[in-house]
Amino acid sequence: MQLKDRVLALRDRVQAAAERSGRSPDVIDVVAVTKTVPVEGIREAYECGLRVFGESRVQEAVEKIPQLPDDIEWHLIGHVQSNKVKHLPGLVSWVQSVDRPDIIDKLARRFGDQGQTVQVLLELNTSGESSKHGFSSLAEAHRAAGRIVELQALELRGAMTIGPLTENESEIRTAFATLRRFFEELQSAYSELRIDTLSMGMSGDFEIAIEEGATMIRPGSVLFGPREM
Ligand SMILES: *Cc1c(COP(=O)(O)O)cnc(C)c1O
């Protein structure tokens, strides 16, 4: 299958999953994850009409993004080391991986210095897997939200998680339901803000994520083929 066909096939699956769960497919945004995909591959996806992409590593983003059209919306979706935050303003407009308190003020300072704002999601570790980043304490995540909303350069838009690596569907659902509950708590705590983004679901589990309420999915390999790790 060509990329064009994979994009169409993904759209069909998103639509079917949305319909199954009584939701409109229009409320589900797709962030095409391009980590390890060379610039030519991303350009091809752009030519298929995709405009929202996600990169996982800052260094790779720094190398690739300037070579691509500037009407792309870029999301940083991977763990950001503190000393890499300075590269992000002007490069990405979203950081989905706000996974610890100390990155919050660093983002605010770097984006604020450039007079920019960045859309952010709080990343929860909903699987309990120690290899995963993200807040594992809900109380800490709520405290982080409280800090973010005080900062002008940061706009809190919602929450993100990576589902557990398992074939066990009910474990995956439980993780996504946990994120959804946290997301709804944010919405009621900050009802005056635009908390509208529940980012969950990758190539292997995006249909479950949609059924559990995802408004944003992050497929990579289903579009670009398997990665060598
Ligand atoms: C790699 C990655 C994805 C995409 O994974 P696939 O399984 O290739 O769809 C999505 N989200 C995050 C945070 C990732 O690191």
Short mmCIF file of C-alpha atoms and ligand atoms in Angstrom, two decimals:
data_model
loop_
_atom_site.label_atom_id
_atom_site.label_comp_id
_atom_site.label_asym_id
_atom_site.label_seq_id
_atom_site.Cartn_x
_atom_site.Cartn_y
_atom_site.Cartn_z
CA MET A 1 0.00 0.00 0.00
CA GLN A 2 1.13 3.52 -0.73
CA LEU A 3 1.11 6.25 1.86
CA LYS A 4 -1.92 7.84 0.21
CA ASP A 5 -3.87 4.60 0.66
CA ARG A 6 -2.69 4.19 4.23
CA VAL A 7 -3.94 7.70 5.02
CA LEU A 8 -7.34 6.83 3.56
CA ALA A 9 -7.44 3.49 5.37
CA LEU A 10 -6.64 5.23 8.65
CA ARG A 11 -9.44 7.72 8.04
CA ASP A 12 -11.89 4.88 7.48
CA ARG A 13 -10.86 3.15 10.70
CA VAL A 14 -11.11 6.41 12.68
CA GLN A 15 -14.55 7.00 11.26
CA ALA A 16 -15.73 3.47 12.03
CA ALA A 17 -14.42 3.64 15.60
CA ALA A 18 -16.10 7.00 16.11
CA GLU A 19 -19.40 5.73 14.77
CA ARG A 20 -19.25 2.62 16.95
CA SER A 21 -19.00 4.84 19.97
CA GLY A 22 -21.61 7.35 18.85
CA ARG A 23 -19.09 10.13 18.27
CA SER A 24 -18.45 12.36 15.30
CA PRO A 25 -15.16 11.58 13.51
CA ASP A 26 -14.73 15.34 13.03
CA VAL A 27 -13.78 15.80 16.68
CA ILE A 28 -10.83 13.44 16.41
CA ASP A 29 -7.57 15.06 15.35
CA VAL A 30 -4.76 13.00 13.90
CA VAL A 31 -1.15 13.79 14.74
CA ALA A 32 0.98 11.81 12.32
CA VAL A 33 4.06 10.66 14.23
CA THR A 34 7.16 11.03 12.08
CA LYS A 35 9.97 9.98 14.41
CA THR A 36 12.66 8.20 12.34
CA VAL A 37 10.81 9.11 9.11
CA PRO A 38 13.11 11.00 6.74
CA VAL A 39 12.16 14.46 5.49
CA GLU A 40 11.12 13.09 2.07
CA GLY A 41 8.63 10.77 3.74
CA ILE A 42 7.14 13.64 5.72
CA ARG A 43 6.91 15.74 2.56
CA GLU A 44 4.99 12.92 0.91
CA ALA A 45 2.57 12.86 3.84
CA TYR A 46 2.18 16.62 3.53
CA GLU A 47 1.31 16.14 -0.13
CA CYS A 48 -1.38 13.66 0.96
CA GLY A 49 -2.94 16.54 2.89
CA LEU A 50 -1.62 15.91 6.41
CA ARG A 51 -0.72 19.10 8.27
CA VAL A 52 -0.22 18.01 11.89
CA PHE A 53 2.87 16.02 12.77
CA GLY A 54 4.57 14.81 15.93
CA GLU A 55 8.24 14.28 16.68
CA SER A 56 9.57 12.51 19.70
CA ARG A 57 13.18 13.67 20.01
CA VAL A 58 14.18 17.32 20.14
CA GLN A 59 17.41 16.76 18.22
CA GLU A 60 15.59 15.07 15.36
CA ALA A 61 12.96 17.83 15.34
CA VAL A 62 15.67 20.50 15.16
CA GLU A 63 17.17 18.81 12.12
CA LYS A 64 13.99 18.03 10.18
CA ILE A 65 11.41 20.72 10.89
CA PRO A 66 13.25 23.67 9.24
CA GLN A 67 13.35 21.69 5.98
CA LEU A 68 9.58 21.33 5.81
CA PRO A 69 6.72 23.69 4.85
CA ASP A 70 5.94 26.21 7.55
CA ASP A 71 2.18 25.65 7.61
CA ILE A 72 2.70 22.39 9.46
CA GLU A 73 1.59 22.24 13.10
CA TRP A 74 4.33 20.44 15.02
CA HIS A 75 3.82 18.59 18.28
CA LEU A 76 6.66 17.48 20.51
CA ILE A 77 5.45 14.18 21.96
CA GLY A 78 8.52 12.74 23.68
CA HIS A 79 10.37 13.38 26.92
CA VAL A 80 12.24 16.69 26.79
CA GLN A 81 15.48 17.04 28.71
CA SER A 82 15.74 20.37 30.48
CA ASN A 83 18.75 21.50 28.47
CA LYS A 84 16.81 20.97 25.20
CA VAL A 85 13.87 23.22 26.03
CA LYS A 86 15.65 26.20 24.53
CA HIS A 87 15.32 24.69 21.04
CA LEU A 88 11.54 24.48 21.13
CA PRO A 89 10.24 28.05 20.61
CA GLY A 90 9.77 28.69 16.91
CA LEU A 91 10.00 24.95 16.27
CA VAL A 92 6.86 23.42 17.79
CA SER A 93 3.55 24.90 18.84
CA TRP A 94 2.52 22.00 21.08
CA VAL A 95 4.34 20.07 23.79
CA GLN A 96 2.31 16.98 24.68
CA SER A 97 4.89 15.56 27.04
CA VAL A 98 4.80 17.80 30.10
CA ASP A 99 5.80 14.95 32.35
CA ARG A 100 7.31 16.57 35.46
CA PRO A 101 7.06 19.82 37.42
CA ASP A 102 10.47 21.23 36.60
CA ILE A 103 9.87 21.47 32.87
CA ILE A 104 6.89 23.78 33.30
CA ASP A 105 8.74 26.92 34.33
CA LYS A 106 11.49 26.22 31.81
CA LEU A 107 8.96 26.08 28.97
CA ALA A 108 7.33 29.26 30.21
CA ARG A 109 10.64 31.10 30.38
CA ARG A 110 11.86 30.02 26.92
CA PHE A 111 8.57 30.59 25.08
CA GLY A 112 7.86 33.76 27.06
CA ASP A 113 11.27 35.21 26.15
CA GLN A 114 10.29 34.89 22.48
CA GLY A 115 6.84 36.36 23.06
CA GLN A 116 5.31 33.01 22.10
CA THR A 117 2.77 30.73 23.68
CA VAL A 118 2.85 26.95 23.57
CA GLN A 119 -0.09 24.57 23.84
CA VAL A 120 0.63 21.92 26.44
CA LEU A 121 -0.74 18.59 27.61
CA LEU A 122 0.01 16.95 30.92
CA GLU A 123 1.39 13.47 30.37
CA LEU A 124 0.22 10.82 32.78
CA ASN A 125 1.86 7.47 33.26
CA THR A 126 -1.36 5.45 33.34
CA SER A 127 0.26 2.05 32.86
CA GLY A 128 2.53 1.98 35.87
CA GLU A 129 5.37 0.84 33.59
CA SER A 130 8.56 2.31 35.00
CA SER A 131 10.02 2.77 31.51
CA LYS A 132 7.33 5.37 30.78
CA HIS A 133 7.52 9.05 31.55
CA GLY A 134 4.65 11.08 32.93
CA PHE A 135 3.02 11.87 36.23
CA SER A 136 2.00 8.78 38.11
CA SER A 137 0.45 10.73 40.96
CA LEU A 138 -2.85 12.41 40.09
CA ALA A 139 -2.36 14.86 42.93
CA GLU A 140 0.97 15.93 41.48
CA ALA A 141 -0.52 16.24 38.03
CA HIS A 142 -3.27 18.49 39.40
CA ARG A 143 -0.66 20.62 41.14
CA ALA A 144 1.20 20.90 37.85
CA ALA A 145 -2.01 22.01 36.13
CA GLY A 146 -2.42 24.70 38.78
CA ARG A 147 1.04 26.00 38.00
CA ILE A 148 0.57 25.92 34.22
CA VAL A 149 -2.59 28.00 34.30
CA GLU A 150 -0.73 30.75 36.14
CA LEU A 151 1.76 31.10 33.29
CA GLN A 152 1.01 33.33 30.32
CA ALA A 153 3.27 31.52 27.86
CA LEU A 154 1.61 28.15 28.46
CA GLU A 155 -1.90 27.20 27.44
CA LEU A 156 -3.15 24.07 29.14
CA ARG A 157 -5.20 22.10 26.60
CA GLY A 158 -5.60 18.71 28.23
CA ALA A 159 -3.87 15.41 28.85
CA MET A 160 -1.83 12.75 27.11
CA THR A 161 -0.82 9.18 27.80
CA ILE A 162 0.86 6.21 26.19
CA GLY A 163 -1.19 3.06 26.60
CA PRO A 164 0.34 -0.03 28.19
CA LEU A 165 2.29 -2.32 25.92
CA THR A 166 0.04 -5.36 26.11
CA GLU A 167 -2.42 -7.41 24.10
CA ASN A 168 -4.82 -7.20 27.02
CA GLU A 169 -7.57 -4.91 25.81
CA SER A 170 -9.12 -4.33 29.19
CA GLU A 171 -5.80 -3.11 30.61
CA ILE A 172 -5.54 -0.66 27.73
CA ARG A 173 -9.11 0.54 28.31
CA THR A 174 -8.45 1.01 32.00
CA ALA A 175 -5.43 3.20 31.26
CA PHE A 176 -7.35 5.33 28.78
CA ALA A 177 -10.32 5.62 31.13
CA THR A 178 -7.95 6.86 33.84
CA LEU A 179 -6.67 9.58 31.54
CA ARG A 180 -10.18 10.52 30.55
CA ARG A 181 -11.22 10.90 34.18
CA PHE A 182 -8.24 13.17 34.83
CA PHE A 183 -9.10 15.18 31.70
CA GLU A 184 -12.68 15.66 32.88
CA GLU A 185 -11.43 16.79 36.27
CA LEU A 186 -9.28 19.39 34.54
CA GLN A 187 -12.26 20.54 32.52
CA SER A 188 -14.36 21.08 35.60
CA ALA A 189 -11.54 22.66 37.60
CA TYR A 190 -10.78 25.14 34.81
CA SER A 191 -14.14 25.50 33.10
CA GLU A 192 -13.24 28.99 31.89
CA LEU A 193 -10.29 27.62 29.87
CA ARG A 194 -10.21 25.72 26.59
CA ILE A 195 -9.37 22.26 27.90
CA ASP A 196 -10.35 20.27 24.83
CA THR A 197 -7.63 17.74 24.06
CA LEU A 198 -7.47 14.13 25.18
CA SER A 199 -4.45 12.69 23.35
CA MET A 200 -4.29 8.90 23.45
CA GLY A 201 -4.01 6.05 21.00
CA MET A 202 -1.15 4.98 18.73
CA SER A 203 -1.08 2.56 15.78
CA GLY A 204 -1.91 -0.46 17.91
CA ASP A 205 -4.61 0.99 20.10
CA PHE A 206 -6.16 4.10 18.53
CA GLU A 207 -9.54 2.49 17.99
CA ILE A 208 -9.81 1.63 21.68
CA ALA A 209 -8.70 5.17 22.49
CA ILE A 210 -11.44 6.64 20.32
CA GLU A 211 -14.00 4.42 22.00
CA GLU A 212 -12.70 5.72 25.34
CA GLY A 213 -13.09 9.35 24.29
CA ALA A 214 -9.82 10.41 22.61
CA THR A 215 -10.02 13.72 20.75
CA MET A 216 -6.49 13.31 19.37
CA ILE A 217 -4.68 10.17 18.25
CA ARG A 218 -0.99 9.74 17.45
CA PRO A 219 -0.48 7.05 14.78
CA GLY A 220 3.01 6.51 13.41
CA SER A 221 3.87 3.09 12.02
CA VAL A 222 0.37 2.46 10.64
CA LEU A 223 1.11 5.35 8.26
CA PHE A 224 4.85 5.18 7.71
CA GLY A 225 5.60 1.51 8.23
CA PRO A 226 7.50 -0.24 11.00
CA ARG A 227 10.45 1.51 12.64
CA GLU A 228 13.76 -0.05 13.45
CA MET A 229 14.15 0.70 17.11
C1 LIG B 1 6.22 6.58 18.70
C2 LIG B 1 5.08 7.26 19.35
C3 LIG B 1 3.80 7.22 18.78
C4 LIG B 1 3.48 6.45 17.52
O1 LIG B 1 3.66 5.09 17.71
P1 LIG B 1 3.16 3.99 16.64
O2 LIG B 1 3.04 2.76 17.43
O3 LIG B 1 4.19 3.94 15.58
O4 LIG B 1 1.86 4.47 16.11
C5 LIG B 1 2.78 7.90 19.42
N1 LIG B 1 3.00 8.59 20.56
C6 LIG B 1 4.21 8.64 21.13
C7 LIG B 1 4.37 9.42 22.38
C8 LIG B 1 5.28 7.99 20.55
O5 LIG B 1 6.48 8.05 21.14
#
